[in-house]
Coordinates of C-alpha atoms and ligand atoms in Angstrom, one line a residue:
X1 CA 0.1 0.2 0.0
X2 CA 1.4 3.5 -0.7
X3 CA 0.9 5.9 1.7
X4 CA -1.3 9.3 0.6
X5 CA -1.1 12.7 1.9
X6 CA -4.4 11.9 3.9
X7 CA -2.3 9.1 5.6
X8 CA 0.4 12.1 6.1
X9 CA -1.9 13.7 8.2
X10 CA -2.7 11.2 10.7
X11 CA 0.5 9.9 11.1
X12 CA 2.0 13.7 11.6
X13 CA -1.5 13.5 14.5
X14 CA 0.1 10.2 15.8
X15 CA 3.3 11.1 16.0
X16 CA 2.1 14.9 17.9
X17 CA 0.8 12.6 21.0
X18 CA 3.6 9.6 20.9
X19 CA 6.3 13.0 21.4
X20 CA 4.2 14.9 23.6
X21 CA 2.6 12.1 25.9
X22 CA 6.4 11.8 27.3
X23 CA 6.5 15.4 28.6
X24 CA 3.1 14.7 30.0
X25 CA 4.2 11.7 31.9
X26 CA 7.5 13.8 33.4
X27 CA 5.3 16.7 34.5
X28 CA 2.8 13.9 36.5
X29 CA 6.0 12.3 37.9
X30 CA 7.5 14.9 39.1
X31 CA 4.1 16.6 40.7
X32 CA 3.2 13.0 42.4
X33 CA 6.6 12.6 43.8
X34 CA 7.6 9.6 41.5
X35 CA 10.7 11.2 40.0
X36 CA 13.2 9.3 42.4
X37 CA 15.0 11.1 45.3
X38 CA 16.7 13.2 42.7
X39 CA 14.1 15.0 40.4
X40 CA 16.6 17.7 38.8
X41 CA 18.8 15.0 38.1
X42 CA 15.9 12.6 36.8
X43 CA 14.6 15.6 34.3
X44 CA 17.6 16.0 33.0
X45 CA 18.6 12.8 32.0
X46 CA 14.8 11.7 30.9
X47 CA 15.0 14.8 28.3
X48 CA 18.2 14.2 27.3
X49 CA 17.8 10.8 26.8
X50 CA 14.1 12.1 25.0
X51 CA 16.2 13.9 22.5
X52 CA 18.4 11.3 21.9
X53 CA 15.8 8.6 21.2
X54 CA 13.4 11.0 18.5
X55 CA 17.2 11.7 16.7
X56 CA 17.2 8.0 17.1
X57 CA 13.8 7.3 15.0
X58 CA 14.5 10.9 12.8
X59 CA 18.0 9.1 11.5
X60 CA 15.8 6.0 10.6
X61 CA 13.0 7.8 8.7
X62 CA 15.3 7.8 5.8
X63 CA 16.5 4.1 5.4
X64 CA 12.7 3.2 6.1
X65 CA 11.6 5.5 3.6
X66 CA 13.6 3.2 1.2
X67 CA 13.6 0.1 2.2
X68 CA 9.3 0.3 1.7
X69 CA 9.2 2.2 -1.1
X70 CA 6.9 5.3 1.0
X71 CA 8.4 9.1 -0.2
X72 CA 6.7 10.7 1.6
X73 CA 7.7 9.7 5.2
X74 CA 9.9 12.1 4.0
X75 CA 8.1 15.0 5.1
X76 CA 8.0 14.2 8.7
X77 CA 11.3 14.5 9.5
X78 CA 10.7 18.4 9.7
X79 CA 8.5 17.4 12.6
X80 CA 10.5 14.9 14.2
X81 CA 14.0 17.1 14.0
X82 CA 11.9 20.2 15.7
X83 CA 11.0 17.5 18.7
X84 CA 14.5 16.5 19.1
X85 CA 15.4 20.7 19.4
X86 CA 12.5 20.8 21.5
X87 CA 13.3 17.9 23.6
X88 CA 17.4 19.3 23.4
X89 CA 15.7 22.7 24.9
X90 CA 13.8 21.7 27.8
X91 CA 17.0 19.0 28.7
X92 CA 19.4 22.8 28.6
X93 CA 17.0 24.6 30.2
X94 CA 16.5 22.1 33.2
X95 CA 20.3 22.2 33.2
X96 CA 20.5 26.2 33.5
X97 CA 17.2 26.3 35.3
X98 CA 17.1 23.9 37.9
X99 CA 20.8 22.5 38.5
X100 CA 22.8 25.7 38.0
X101 CA 19.6 28.2 39.0
X102 CA 20.3 30.5 36.7
X103 CA 23.7 31.7 37.9
X104 CA 25.6 32.1 34.9
X105 CA 29.2 32.6 36.1
X106 CA 28.7 29.0 37.2
X107 CA 28.6 28.0 33.3
X108 CA 32.1 28.1 32.7
X109 CA 32.7 26.0 36.2
X110 CA 30.5 23.7 35.4
X111 CA 32.4 23.9 31.7
X112 CA 35.7 23.3 32.8
X113 CA 34.8 20.9 35.6
X114 CA 32.9 18.9 32.9
X115 CA 34.0 19.0 29.1
X116 CA 30.9 16.6 27.8
X117 CA 29.2 20.0 28.1
X118 CA 31.0 21.9 25.3
X119 CA 30.1 18.8 23.2
X120 CA 26.3 19.1 24.0
X121 CA 26.3 22.9 23.5
X122 CA 28.1 22.0 20.1
X123 CA 25.2 19.7 19.2
X124 CA 22.5 22.1 19.8
X125 CA 24.0 24.9 18.5
X126 CA 23.9 23.0 15.5
X127 CA 20.3 22.1 16.2
X128 CA 19.9 25.7 16.1
X129 CA 21.0 26.2 12.6
X130 CA 18.7 23.2 11.2
X131 CA 15.5 24.6 13.3
X132 CA 15.6 27.7 12.0
X133 CA 16.4 26.8 8.3
X134 CA 13.8 24.1 8.4
X135 CA 11.2 27.1 7.2
X136 CA 10.2 26.4 4.2
X137 CA 11.1 30.0 3.1
X138 CA 14.3 29.8 4.5
X139 CA 15.0 26.2 2.6
X140 CA 13.7 27.8 -1.0
X141 CA 16.4 30.8 -0.4
X142 CA 19.6 28.7 0.3
X143 CA 18.9 26.4 -2.3
X144 CA 21.9 23.1 -2.9
X145 CA 23.2 25.1 0.5
X146 CA 20.4 23.7 2.5
X147 CA 21.0 19.9 1.7
X148 CA 24.8 20.4 2.9
X149 CA 23.9 22.3 6.0
X150 CA 21.3 19.7 7.3
X151 CA 23.5 17.0 6.4
X152 CA 25.3 18.2 9.8
X153 CA 22.5 16.4 11.7
X154 CA 25.1 13.5 11.4
X155 CA 27.2 15.4 13.6
X156 CA 25.1 15.7 16.1
X157 CA 24.4 12.5 15.9
X158 CA 28.0 12.0 17.0
X159 CA 28.0 14.2 19.2
X160 CA 25.1 13.3 21.6
X161 CA 26.1 9.8 22.4
X162 CA 29.6 11.0 23.0
X163 CA 28.3 13.3 25.2
X164 CA 26.3 11.0 27.1
X165 CA 29.2 8.4 27.2
X166 CA 30.9 11.2 28.7
X167 CA 28.6 12.5 31.2
X168 CA 28.5 8.9 33.2
X169 CA 31.2 7.6 35.4
X170 CA 30.7 4.1 35.4
X171 CA 27.1 2.9 33.8
X172 CA 28.4 2.8 30.2
X173 CA 25.9 -0.1 28.9
X174 CA 23.2 2.3 27.7
X175 CA 25.4 5.0 26.1
X176 CA 27.3 1.8 24.5
X177 CA 24.0 0.7 23.1
X178 CA 23.3 4.4 21.6
X179 CA 26.9 4.7 19.6
X180 CA 26.5 1.1 18.3
X181 CA 23.0 2.2 17.3
X182 CA 24.1 5.1 15.7
X183 CA 27.2 3.9 13.8
X184 CA 24.4 1.2 12.7
X185 CA 22.6 3.8 11.4
X186 CA 25.1 6.0 10.1
X187 CA 26.6 2.8 8.3
X188 CA 23.2 2.2 6.4
X189 CA 23.2 5.6 5.3
X190 CA 27.1 5.3 3.9
X191 CA 25.8 2.3 2.4
X192 CA 22.6 3.7 0.7
X193 CA 24.7 6.6 -0.5
X194 CA 27.1 4.2 -2.3
X195 CA 24.8 2.3 -3.9
X196 CA 23.2 5.3 -5.1
X197 CA 26.5 6.6 -6.8
X198 CA 27.1 3.6 -8.4
X199 CA 23.7 3.3 -9.5
X200 CA 24.6 7.3 -11.2
X201 CA 27.7 6.2 -12.5
X202 CA 25.9 3.3 -14.2
X203 CA 23.8 5.7 -15.9
X204 CA 26.8 8.2 -16.8
X205 CA 28.4 5.1 -18.4
X206 CA 24.9 3.9 -20.6
X207 CA 24.4 7.3 -21.8
X208 CA 27.7 8.3 -22.8
X209 CA 27.6 4.8 -24.8
X210 CA 25.1 5.6 -26.8
Ligands
HEM1 C1 24.4 23.5 26.1 C2 24.3 22.1 26.0 C3 24.5 21.3 26.8 C4 23.9 20.8 27.8 C5 24.8 22.0 28.6 C6 23.5 19.4 28.5 C7 23.7 19.2 29.8 C8 24.1 17.5 30.2 C9 24.2 17.2 31.7 C10 24.6 18.8 32.8 C11 24.8 16.4 31.8 C12 24.7 15.3 32.8 C13 23.8 14.6 33.9 C14 24.3 14.1 34.8 O1 24.8 14.9 35.8 O2 23.9 13.0 34.8 C15 23.7 15.9 30.6 C16 23.6 14.3 30.2 C17 23.2 14.1 28.7 N1 22.8 15.0 27.4 FE1 23.0 16.6 27.3 N2 23.7 18.9 27.5 C18 23.6 19.6 26.1 C19 23.2 19.2 25.3 C20 22.3 18.1 24.9 C21 21.6 18.1 23.4 C22 22.0 18.7 22.7 C23 21.5 16.4 23.5 C24 20.7 15.8 22.4 C25 20.1 16.4 21.6 C26 21.9 16.1 25.2 C27 21.6 14.7 25.5 C28 22.1 14.4 26.6 C29 22.0 12.4 27.1 C30 21.2 11.8 26.6 C31 22.4 12.6 28.3 C32 22.5 11.6 29.2 C33 21.5 11.1 30.2 C34 21.9 11.1 31.6 O3 22.4 10.1 31.8 O4 21.8 12.0 32.7 N3 21.9 17.1 25.5 N4 24.0 16.7 29.4

């Protein structure tokens, strides 16, 4: 079955629900005192992992669209990408407000003490650029440069698991699993790219021999 724009509407509605539900759950957990002994840590972890999970889903869209020949799925990438940005923004807001209590002078000390914060900050700056340029008018104005900029999402996909791995003290299993998933998805992306370039080369050779 080929998905149509009507299916796309419902798919996007479900995606909004799936993305917003965990935020409601987080608020309920904190209000009802179910957020563990250290709710601040809980919120930073929850929103950080939320951003990373959404990023993993984002990277899965293109391979899935190709595998099942559902090109329309590509149109969900902007929505999912903006949720990556939203979760990452909540994560950083929680850190700055609940952990640092808006003491900006503490931020530099924190970066010196925990350099992995810089890695997260670079990833976040890229996410800001990608979110702003995801607007249709800007996309049109940027032309081919838009795709070049949006390929930086792969750098974000490398930086965030490093940020995660570096932030933990001993529990390395969870970040290691994410590193493996991202390596797998990037390898898939490379092999798809390679196959496409082989197809183009064959096509060019065929055309030049005619
Ligand atoms: C200025 C940018 C950022 C800051 C200041 C920041 C801050 C932090 C801090 C302080 C922690 C450790 C919490 C702890 O002590 O355990 C952390 C962990 C984490 N961050 Fe970030 N982060 C930033 C950007 C990002 C971005 C852009 C993402 C994802 C897209 C992200 C995802 C994560 C994840 C998955 C963890 C591990 C969760 C945990 O085990 O606590 N961070 N971040």
